XYZ file of C-alpha atoms in Angstrom:
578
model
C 16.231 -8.585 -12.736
C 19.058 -8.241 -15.010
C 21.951 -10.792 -14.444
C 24.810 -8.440 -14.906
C 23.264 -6.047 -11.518
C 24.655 -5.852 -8.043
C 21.379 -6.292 -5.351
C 23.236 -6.352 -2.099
C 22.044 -3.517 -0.876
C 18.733 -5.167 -0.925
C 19.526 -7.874 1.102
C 20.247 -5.458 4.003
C 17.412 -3.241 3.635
C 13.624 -4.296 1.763
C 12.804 -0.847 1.866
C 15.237 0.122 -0.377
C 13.479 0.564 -4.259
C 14.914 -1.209 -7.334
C 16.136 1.025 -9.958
C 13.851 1.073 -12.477
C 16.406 0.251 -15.712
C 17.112 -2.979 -13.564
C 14.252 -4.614 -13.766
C 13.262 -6.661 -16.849
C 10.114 -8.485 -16.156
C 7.618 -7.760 -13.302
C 5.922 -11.128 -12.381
C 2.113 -10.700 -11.073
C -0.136 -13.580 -8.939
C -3.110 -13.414 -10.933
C -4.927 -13.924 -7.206
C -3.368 -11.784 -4.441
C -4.118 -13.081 -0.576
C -6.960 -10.265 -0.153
C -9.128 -11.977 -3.206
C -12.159 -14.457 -1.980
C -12.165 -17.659 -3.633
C -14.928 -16.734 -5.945
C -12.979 -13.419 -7.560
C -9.810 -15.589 -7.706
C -11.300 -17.396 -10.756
C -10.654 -16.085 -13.364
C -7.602 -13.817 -11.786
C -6.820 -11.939 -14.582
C -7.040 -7.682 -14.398
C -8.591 -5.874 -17.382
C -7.105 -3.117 -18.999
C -8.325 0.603 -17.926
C -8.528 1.967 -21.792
C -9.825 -1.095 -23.272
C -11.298 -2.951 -20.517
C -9.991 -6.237 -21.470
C -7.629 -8.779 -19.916
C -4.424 -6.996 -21.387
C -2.891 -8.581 -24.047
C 1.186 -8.082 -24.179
C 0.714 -6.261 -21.065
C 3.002 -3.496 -19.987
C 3.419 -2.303 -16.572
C 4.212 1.681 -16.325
C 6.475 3.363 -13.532
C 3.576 4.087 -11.279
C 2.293 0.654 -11.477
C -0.832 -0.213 -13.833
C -1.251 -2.708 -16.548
C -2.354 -1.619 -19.786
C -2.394 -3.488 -23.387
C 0.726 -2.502 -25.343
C -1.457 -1.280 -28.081
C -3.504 0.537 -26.411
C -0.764 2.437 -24.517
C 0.853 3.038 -27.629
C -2.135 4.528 -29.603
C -2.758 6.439 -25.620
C 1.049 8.198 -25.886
C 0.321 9.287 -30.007
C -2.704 11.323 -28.352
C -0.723 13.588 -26.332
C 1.089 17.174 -27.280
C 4.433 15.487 -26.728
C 4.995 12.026 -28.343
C 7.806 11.232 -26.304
C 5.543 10.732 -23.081
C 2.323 11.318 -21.779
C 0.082 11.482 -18.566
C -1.015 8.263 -16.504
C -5.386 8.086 -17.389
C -5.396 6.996 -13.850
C -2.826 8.610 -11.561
C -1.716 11.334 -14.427
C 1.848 10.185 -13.675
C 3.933 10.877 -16.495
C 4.183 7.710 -18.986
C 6.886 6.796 -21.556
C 7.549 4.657 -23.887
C 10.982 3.310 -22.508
C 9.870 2.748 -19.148
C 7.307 0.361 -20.249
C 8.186 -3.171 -18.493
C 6.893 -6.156 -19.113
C 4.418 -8.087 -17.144
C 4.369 -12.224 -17.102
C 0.853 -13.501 -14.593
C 2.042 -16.197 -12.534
C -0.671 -19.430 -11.522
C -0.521 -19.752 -7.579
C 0.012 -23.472 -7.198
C 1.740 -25.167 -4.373
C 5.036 -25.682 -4.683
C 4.934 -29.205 -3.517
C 2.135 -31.157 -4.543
C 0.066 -32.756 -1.524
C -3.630 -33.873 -1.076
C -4.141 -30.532 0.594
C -6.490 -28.099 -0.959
C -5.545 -24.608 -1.567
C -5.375 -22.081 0.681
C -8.323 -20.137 1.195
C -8.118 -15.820 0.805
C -10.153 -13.402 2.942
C -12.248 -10.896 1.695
C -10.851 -7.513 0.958
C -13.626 -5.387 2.210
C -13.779 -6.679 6.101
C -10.475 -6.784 8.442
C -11.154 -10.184 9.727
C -13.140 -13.076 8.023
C -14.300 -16.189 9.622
C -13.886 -19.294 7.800
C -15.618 -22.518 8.013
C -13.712 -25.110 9.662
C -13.660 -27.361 6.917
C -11.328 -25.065 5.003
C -7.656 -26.089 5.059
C -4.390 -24.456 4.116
C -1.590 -26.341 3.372
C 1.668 -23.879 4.936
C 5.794 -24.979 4.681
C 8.043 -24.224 6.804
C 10.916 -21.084 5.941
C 14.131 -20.472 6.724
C 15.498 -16.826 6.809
C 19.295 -16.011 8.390
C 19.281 -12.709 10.406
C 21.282 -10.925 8.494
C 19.441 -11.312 5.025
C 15.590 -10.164 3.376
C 16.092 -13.899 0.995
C 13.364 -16.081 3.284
C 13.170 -19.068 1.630
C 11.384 -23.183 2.564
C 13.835 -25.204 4.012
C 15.122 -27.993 1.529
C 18.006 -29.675 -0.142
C 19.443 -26.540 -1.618
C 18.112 -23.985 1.329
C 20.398 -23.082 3.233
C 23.083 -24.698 1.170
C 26.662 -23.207 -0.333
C 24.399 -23.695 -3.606
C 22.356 -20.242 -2.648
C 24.233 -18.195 -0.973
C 22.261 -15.995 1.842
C 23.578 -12.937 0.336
C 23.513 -13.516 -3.412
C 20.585 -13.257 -5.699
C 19.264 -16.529 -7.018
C 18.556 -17.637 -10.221
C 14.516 -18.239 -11.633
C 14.835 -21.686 -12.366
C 16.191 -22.058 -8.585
C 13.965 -24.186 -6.316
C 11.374 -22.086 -4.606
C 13.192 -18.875 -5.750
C 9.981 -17.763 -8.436
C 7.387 -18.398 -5.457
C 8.736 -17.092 -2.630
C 11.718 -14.505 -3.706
C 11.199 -11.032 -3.867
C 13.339 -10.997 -7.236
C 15.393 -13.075 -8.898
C 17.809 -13.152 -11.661
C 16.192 -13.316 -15.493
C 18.038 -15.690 -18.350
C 17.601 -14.337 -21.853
C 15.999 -17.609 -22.730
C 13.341 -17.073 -20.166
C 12.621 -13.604 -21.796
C 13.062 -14.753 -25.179
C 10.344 -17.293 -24.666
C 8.005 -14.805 -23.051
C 8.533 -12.725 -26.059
C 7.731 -15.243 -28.602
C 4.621 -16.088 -26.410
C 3.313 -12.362 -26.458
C 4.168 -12.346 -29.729
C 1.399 -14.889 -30.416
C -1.464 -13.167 -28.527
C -0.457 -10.189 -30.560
C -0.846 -12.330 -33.904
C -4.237 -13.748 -32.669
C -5.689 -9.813 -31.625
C -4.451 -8.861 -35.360
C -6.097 -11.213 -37.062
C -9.145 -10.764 -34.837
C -9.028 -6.990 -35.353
C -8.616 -7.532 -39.321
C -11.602 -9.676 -39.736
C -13.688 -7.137 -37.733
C -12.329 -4.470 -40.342
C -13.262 -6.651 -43.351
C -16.853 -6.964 -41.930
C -16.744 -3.464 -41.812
C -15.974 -2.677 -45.621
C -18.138 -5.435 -46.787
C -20.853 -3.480 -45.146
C -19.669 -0.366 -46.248
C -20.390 -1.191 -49.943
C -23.461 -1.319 -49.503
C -23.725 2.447 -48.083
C -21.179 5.188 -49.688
C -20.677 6.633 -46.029
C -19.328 3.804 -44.312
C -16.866 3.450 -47.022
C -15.988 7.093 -47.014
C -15.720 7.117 -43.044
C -12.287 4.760 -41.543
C -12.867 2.330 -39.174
C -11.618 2.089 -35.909
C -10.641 -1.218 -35.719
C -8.135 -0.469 -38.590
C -6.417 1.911 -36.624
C -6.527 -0.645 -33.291
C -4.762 -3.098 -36.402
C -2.074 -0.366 -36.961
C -1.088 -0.308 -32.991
C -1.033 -4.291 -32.980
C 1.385 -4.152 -35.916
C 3.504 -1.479 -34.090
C 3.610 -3.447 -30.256
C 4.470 -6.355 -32.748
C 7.563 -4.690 -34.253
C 8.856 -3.183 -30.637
C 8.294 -7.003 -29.289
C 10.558 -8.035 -31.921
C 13.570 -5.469 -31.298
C 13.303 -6.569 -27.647
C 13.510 -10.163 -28.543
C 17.039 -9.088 -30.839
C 18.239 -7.180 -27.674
C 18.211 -9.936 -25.497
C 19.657 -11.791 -27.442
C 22.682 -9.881 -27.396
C 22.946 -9.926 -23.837
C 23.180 -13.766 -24.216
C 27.075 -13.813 -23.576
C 29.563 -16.656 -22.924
C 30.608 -15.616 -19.275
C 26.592 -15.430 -18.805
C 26.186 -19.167 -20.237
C 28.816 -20.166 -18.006
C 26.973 -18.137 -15.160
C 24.430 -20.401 -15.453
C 25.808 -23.469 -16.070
C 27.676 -23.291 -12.761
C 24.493 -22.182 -10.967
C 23.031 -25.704 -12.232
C 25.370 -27.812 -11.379
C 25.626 -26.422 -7.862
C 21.909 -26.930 -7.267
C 22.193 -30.404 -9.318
C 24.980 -30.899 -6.502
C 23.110 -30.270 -3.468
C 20.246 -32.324 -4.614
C 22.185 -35.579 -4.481
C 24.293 -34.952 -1.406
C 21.132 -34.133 0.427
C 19.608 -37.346 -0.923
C 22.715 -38.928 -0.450
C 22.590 -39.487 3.771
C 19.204 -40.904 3.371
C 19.522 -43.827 1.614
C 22.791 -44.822 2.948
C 20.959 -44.664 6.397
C 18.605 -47.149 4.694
C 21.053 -49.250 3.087
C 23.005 -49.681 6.551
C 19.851 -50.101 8.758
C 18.541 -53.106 6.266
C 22.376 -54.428 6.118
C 22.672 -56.908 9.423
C 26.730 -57.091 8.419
C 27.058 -53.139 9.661
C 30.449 -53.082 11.248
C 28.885 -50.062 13.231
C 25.722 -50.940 14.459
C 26.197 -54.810 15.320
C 29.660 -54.610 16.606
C 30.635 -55.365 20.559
C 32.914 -52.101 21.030
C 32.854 -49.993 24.370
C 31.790 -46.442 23.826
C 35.144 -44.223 23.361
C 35.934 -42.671 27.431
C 37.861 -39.643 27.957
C 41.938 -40.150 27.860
C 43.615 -39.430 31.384
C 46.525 -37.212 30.667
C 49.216 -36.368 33.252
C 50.136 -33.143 34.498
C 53.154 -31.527 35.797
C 51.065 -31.164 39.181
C 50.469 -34.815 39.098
C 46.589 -34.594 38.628
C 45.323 -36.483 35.571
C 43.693 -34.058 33.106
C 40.713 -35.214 31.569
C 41.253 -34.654 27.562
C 38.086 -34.452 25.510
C 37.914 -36.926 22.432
C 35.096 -35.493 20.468
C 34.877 -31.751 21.518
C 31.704 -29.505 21.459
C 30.265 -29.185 18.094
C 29.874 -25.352 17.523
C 27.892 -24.838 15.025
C 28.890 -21.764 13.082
C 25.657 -20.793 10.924
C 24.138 -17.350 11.695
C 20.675 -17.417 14.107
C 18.119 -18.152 11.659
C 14.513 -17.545 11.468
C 11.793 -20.408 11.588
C 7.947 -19.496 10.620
C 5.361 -21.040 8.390
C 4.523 -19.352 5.112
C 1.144 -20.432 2.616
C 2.682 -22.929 -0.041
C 1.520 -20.763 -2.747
C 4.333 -18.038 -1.906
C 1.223 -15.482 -1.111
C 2.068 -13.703 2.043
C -0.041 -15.977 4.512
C 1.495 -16.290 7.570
C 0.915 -18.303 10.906
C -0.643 -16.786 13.377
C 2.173 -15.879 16.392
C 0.046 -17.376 18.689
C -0.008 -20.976 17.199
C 3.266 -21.025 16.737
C 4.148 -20.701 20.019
C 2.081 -23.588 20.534
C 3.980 -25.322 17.851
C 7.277 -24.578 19.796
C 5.865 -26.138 23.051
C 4.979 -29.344 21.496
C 8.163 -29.690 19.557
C 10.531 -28.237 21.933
C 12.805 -26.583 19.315
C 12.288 -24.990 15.821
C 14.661 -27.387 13.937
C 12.108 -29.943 14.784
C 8.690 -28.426 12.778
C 7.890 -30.660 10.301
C 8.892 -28.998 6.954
C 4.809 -29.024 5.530
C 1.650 -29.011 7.217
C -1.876 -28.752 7.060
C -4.370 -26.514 9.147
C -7.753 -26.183 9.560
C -8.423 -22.143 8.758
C -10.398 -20.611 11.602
C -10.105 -16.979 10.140
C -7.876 -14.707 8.424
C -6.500 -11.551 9.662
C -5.404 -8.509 7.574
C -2.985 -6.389 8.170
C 0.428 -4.178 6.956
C 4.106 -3.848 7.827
C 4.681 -1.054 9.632
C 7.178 -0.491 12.802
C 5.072 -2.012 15.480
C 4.818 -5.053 13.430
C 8.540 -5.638 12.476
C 8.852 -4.881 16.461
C 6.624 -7.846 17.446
C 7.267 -10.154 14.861
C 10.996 -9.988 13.903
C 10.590 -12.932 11.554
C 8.870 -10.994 9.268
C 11.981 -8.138 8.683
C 12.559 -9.454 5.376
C 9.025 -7.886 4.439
C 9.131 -3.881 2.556
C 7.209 -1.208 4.983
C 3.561 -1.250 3.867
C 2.905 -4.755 2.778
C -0.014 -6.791 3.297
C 0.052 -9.494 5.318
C -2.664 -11.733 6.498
C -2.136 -13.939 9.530
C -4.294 -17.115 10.192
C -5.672 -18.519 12.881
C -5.746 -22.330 12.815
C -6.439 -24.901 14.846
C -3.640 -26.843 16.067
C -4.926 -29.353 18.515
C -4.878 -32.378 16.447
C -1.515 -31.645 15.544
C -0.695 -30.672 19.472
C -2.727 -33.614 20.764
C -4.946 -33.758 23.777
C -2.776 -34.086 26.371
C -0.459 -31.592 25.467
C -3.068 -29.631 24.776
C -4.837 -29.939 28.541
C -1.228 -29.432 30.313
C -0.584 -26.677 28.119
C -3.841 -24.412 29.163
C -3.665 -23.598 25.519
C -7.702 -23.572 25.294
C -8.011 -20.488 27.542
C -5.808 -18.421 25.341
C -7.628 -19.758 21.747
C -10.954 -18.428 23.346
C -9.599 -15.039 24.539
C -8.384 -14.801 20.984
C -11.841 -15.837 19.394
C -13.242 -13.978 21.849
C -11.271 -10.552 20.942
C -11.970 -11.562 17.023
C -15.786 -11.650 17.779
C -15.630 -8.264 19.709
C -13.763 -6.594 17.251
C -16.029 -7.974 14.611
C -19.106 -6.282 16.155
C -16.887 -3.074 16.827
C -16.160 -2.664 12.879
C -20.378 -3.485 12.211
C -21.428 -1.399 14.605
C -18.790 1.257 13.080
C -20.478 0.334 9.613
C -23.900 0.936 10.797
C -23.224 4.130 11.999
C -21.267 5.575 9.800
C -24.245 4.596 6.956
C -26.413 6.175 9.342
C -24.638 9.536 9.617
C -24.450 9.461 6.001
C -28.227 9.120 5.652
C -28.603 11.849 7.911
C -26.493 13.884 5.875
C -28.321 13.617 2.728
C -31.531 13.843 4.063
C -30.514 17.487 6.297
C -29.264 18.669 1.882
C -32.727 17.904 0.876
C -34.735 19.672 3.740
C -32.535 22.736 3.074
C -34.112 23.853 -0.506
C -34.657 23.282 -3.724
C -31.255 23.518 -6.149
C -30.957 26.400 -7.338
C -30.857 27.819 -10.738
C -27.315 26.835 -12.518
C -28.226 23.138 -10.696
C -31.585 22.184 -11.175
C -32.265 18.731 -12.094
C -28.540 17.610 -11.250
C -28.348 14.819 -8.595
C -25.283 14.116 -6.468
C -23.142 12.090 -7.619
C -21.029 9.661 -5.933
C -17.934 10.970 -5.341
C -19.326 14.714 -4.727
C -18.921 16.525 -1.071
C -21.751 16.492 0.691
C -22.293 19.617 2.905
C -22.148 18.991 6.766
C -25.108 19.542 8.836
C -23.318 21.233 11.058
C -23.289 23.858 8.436
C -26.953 24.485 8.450
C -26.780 25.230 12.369
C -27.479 28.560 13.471
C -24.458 30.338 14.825
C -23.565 32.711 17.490
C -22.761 36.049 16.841
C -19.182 37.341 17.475
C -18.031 38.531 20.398
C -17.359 41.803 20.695
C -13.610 43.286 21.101
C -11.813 43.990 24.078
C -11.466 47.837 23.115
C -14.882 47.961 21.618
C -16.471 45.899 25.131
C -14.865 48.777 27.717
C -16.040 51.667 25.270
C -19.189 50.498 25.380
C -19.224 49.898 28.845
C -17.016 53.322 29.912
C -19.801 55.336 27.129
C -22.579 54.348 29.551
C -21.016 54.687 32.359
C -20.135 58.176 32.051
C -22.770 61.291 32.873
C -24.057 62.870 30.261
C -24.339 66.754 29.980
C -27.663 66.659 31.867
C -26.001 64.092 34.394
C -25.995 60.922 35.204
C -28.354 58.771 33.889
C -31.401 57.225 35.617
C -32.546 54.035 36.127
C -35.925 54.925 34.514
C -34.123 56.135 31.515
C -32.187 53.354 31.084
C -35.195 51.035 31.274
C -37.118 53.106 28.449
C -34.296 53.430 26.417
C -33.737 51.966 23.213
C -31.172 48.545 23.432
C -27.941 49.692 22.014
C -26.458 47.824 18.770
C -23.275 45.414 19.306
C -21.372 48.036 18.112
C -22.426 51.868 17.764
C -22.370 53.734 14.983
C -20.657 56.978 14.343
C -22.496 60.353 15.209
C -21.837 61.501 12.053
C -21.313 60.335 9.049
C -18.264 61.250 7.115
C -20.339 63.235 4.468
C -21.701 65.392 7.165
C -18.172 66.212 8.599
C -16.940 67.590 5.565
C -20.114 69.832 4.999
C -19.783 71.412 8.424
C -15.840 71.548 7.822
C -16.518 73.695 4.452
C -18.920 76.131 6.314
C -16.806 76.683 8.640
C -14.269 77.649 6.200
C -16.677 79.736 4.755
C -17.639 81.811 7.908
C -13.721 82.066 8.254
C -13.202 84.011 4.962
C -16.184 86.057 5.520
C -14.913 86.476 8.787
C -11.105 88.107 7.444
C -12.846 90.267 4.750
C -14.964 91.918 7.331
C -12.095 92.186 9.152
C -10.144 94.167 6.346
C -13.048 96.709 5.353
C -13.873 98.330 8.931
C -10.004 98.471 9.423
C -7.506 96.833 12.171
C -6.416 98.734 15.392
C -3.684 98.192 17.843
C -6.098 95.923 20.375
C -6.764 92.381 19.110
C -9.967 91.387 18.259
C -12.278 89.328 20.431
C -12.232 85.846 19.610
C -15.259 84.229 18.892
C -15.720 80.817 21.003
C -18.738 77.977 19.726
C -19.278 75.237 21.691
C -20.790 71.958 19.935
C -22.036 68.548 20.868
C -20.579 68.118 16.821
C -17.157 68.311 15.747
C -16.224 71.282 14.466
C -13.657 73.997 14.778
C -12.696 75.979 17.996
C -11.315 79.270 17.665
């Protein structure tokens, strides 16, 4: 992060994002705690256009690694040469929000005969480990009222680091187990000078692929005619190589004299709190091994409680050496992989822990466990709710808990008066059932998916437009409740009590028999119209017609005084009534 920021905000709240301008380098474990031991080899992603390990890498907004070449030939493709879309997320991609990405070796931080810490595997939620596997954990220290969760040591928690105020990289512990810390510009500088090394080496690579090229293009007219693309992959190199050097000239600017003396004063403090912690030590030494110590050989009575008289003439008892009170906020005590990764002890052992030791100050600061398994999980509100310790984590992380075994470290009698072995075998017990739960889940959800594919082939050939095409991967497949015949519709409300008030009623010869109504015809869900439209209108224009033919006999034979009759049809049909 840049030096010159204010983070406080951060300390209160982890889900609060980073502003994006803030951040200067984005440090990446090239193994995360998900990888199995065999993928965490060679650790190192591959870039998505070029689909090798990146070289300068750059780190967009929406959080993929690409080769600063190859995003920079990627952004010239577009419409707009100011930004582009993501290839993976189609995010929108600029050139000024590129950051810079440094991979960071998990090591332990303190170097023991333990071994490594074994990961789980990313594709089950629980792996079982054999029990030769260790993990080698330390022991954090995180006040309540701060996200900076750090190992207790010399400097942790000291006036040197502040709870509250962001340390420094080159800060003990800081780089492994900090969410962010502050950058130096001779930390960038250096990274700079390294990328611009690789970028050297993948130019010069490039160029002697190119000269291959033309040699072998004087021999045939087209291949000289044609250009090559690895002289345009040389252009981009020569262009990330430029852009590498303006950032290397801007942080040097930022390299001022208050920031020197920044820094200078954050060494000495650490320098500081190094020696006075080492300090108590070897005077304890020195005065155990000295048999002159005026304090541990000498013949004085302990110091009792001074008598003081009161007004009521009862002594008061005056305490020399009052009650320490210790005023350092309520801290935090859990164990945390070495590595920094975010491997954490399961809640269960550490309660077991507490009973043998009595009191969290008293964990030893490192130790080694025996891995049982590893379970996965992610932050969310239930989990912040159960385990407080883990507040300082952002909403979504993944966590992995493991489940060791602590009875050597417990012993045998603590363990037996405990009853701790009923409550490890529940829990290996619940990990076993679950276990089958998710295989059995696998099973049949491969099964369903069988039956799926095999219901799309019984239903017919492809048709036309896809003949010969086979399904692909990450097509829908059509649900075989599809295929199922359905039910027809029920029938409306008003249509239902037509129907139903239509038969009901007599008809013209009356009402209606039952051997009629078992020899007649079933009736449709819903009945037709009589007549069609195009027959209404025919009968409506004779009618009209007979009307007019009607009025002009009417006005030849001549009108009298009575009114004429009025002629009366009656129809089954619509028509007109006069």
């Amino acid at each position: 992060m840049k030096p010159t920021g204010d983070y406080t905000v951060h300390f209160a709240d982890p889900d609060i994002f980073f502003q994006w301008e803030d951040i200067l380098q984005v440090l990446i474990p090239r193994s995360s705690a998900f990888a199995s031991a065999g993928t965490a080899a060679e650790g190192v992603t591959t870039c998505p256009i070029c689909l090798s390990p990146p070289t300068a890498p750059r780190m967009t907004k929406c959080g993929h690694v690409y080769c600063f070449p190859c995003i920079l030939h990627y952004l010239t493709l577009g419409d707009n040469t100011k930004w582009n879309r993501c290839p993976i997320c189609f995010d929108s991609v600029s050139e000024k929000q590129l950051k810079c990405v440094r991979w960071v070796d998990l090591v332990e931080t303190h170097s023991t005969s333990a071994r490594h810490e074994s990961t789980p595997d990313a594709s089950s939620g629980s792996d079982t480990l054999s029990s030769q596997r260790t993990i080698h954990m330390r022991l954090m220290y995180r006040p309540q009222l701060t996200t900076l969760a750090l190992p207790r040591s010399a400097t942790w928690p000291s006036a040197a680091m502040p709870p509250h105020q962001t340390p420094w990289h080159f800060a003990p512990d800081a780089s492994a187990f900090a969410r962010f810390v502050l950058a130096t510009p001779d930390m960038i500088i250096r990274h700079l000078e390294e990328e611009l090394v690789a970028l050297e080496v993948e130019r010069v690579s490039l160029a002697s692929y190119d000269t291959g090229s033309n040699l072998a293009g004087v021999i045939g007219a087209k291949a000289v005619s044609k250009p090559s693309s690895e002289s345009i992959g040389v252009t981009f190199v020569r262009a990330a190589e430029e852009r590498v050097k303006l950032q290397i000239e801007k942080a040097r600017a930022t390299d001022t004299e208050w920031l020197q003396d920044a820094v200078k004063r954050a060494e000495r403090d650490i320098a500081a709190a190094e020696r006075i912690a080492a300090r108590p030590k070897e005077s304890a030494a020195t005065l155990a091994d000295d048999p002159r110590d005026p304090i541990t050989n000498s013949d004085t009575p302990p110091v009792t409680p001074v008598s003081v008289p009161t007004p009521n003439g009862k002594p008061k008892r005056r305490n020399v050496n009052p009650p320490f009170r210790d005023s350092t906020p309520p801290t935090y005590h859990f164990y945390q992989a070495s590595t920094g990764q975010p491997v954490f002890l399961h809640p269960l052992d550490i309660r077991i822990l507490l009973a043998r030791f009595h009191t969290y100050d008293a964990f030893p600061p490192e130790l080694t466990f025996p891995v049982e398994a590893l379970d996965i999980g992610s932050v969310d509100h239930d989990l912040r709710k159960r385990c407080k310790y883990l507040g300082h984590l952002p909403e979504g992380g993944e966590v992995v808990f493991a489940q060791v075994n602590v009875k050597e470290i417990v012993g045998e009698d603590a363990w037996r008066e405990g009853g701790w072995e009923g409550l490890v075998d529940r829990r290996r017990r619940e990990r076993e059932g679950r276990t089958k739960r998710e295989e059995r889940d696998r099973v049949r959800a491969e099964e369903k998916e069988r039956e799926r594919v095999r219901i799309l082939g019984a239903f017919g050939p492809p048709s036309a437009g896809h003949s010969g095409a086979a399904i692909g991967v990450g097509e829908d497949i059509p649900d075989p409740e599809f295929f199922a015949p359905q039910p027809p519709p029920p029938l409306p409300e008003s249509d239902a009590e037509t129907t139903t008030q239509a038969s009901a009623q007599p008809s013209a010869w009356g009402p209606r028999s039952f051997a009629s109504a078992l020899h007649s015809a079933p009736s449709a869900r819903r009945q037709a119209p009589a007549v069609r439209e195009e027959d209404a209108w025919e009968v409506d224009m004779a009618w009209h017609d007979l009307e007019e033919q009607h009025a002009r006999n009417g006005a030849v034979s001549g009108g009298g005084k009575k009114g004429r009759k009025k002629l009366v049809l009656m129809g089954g049909g619509p028509g007109r009534r006069r």
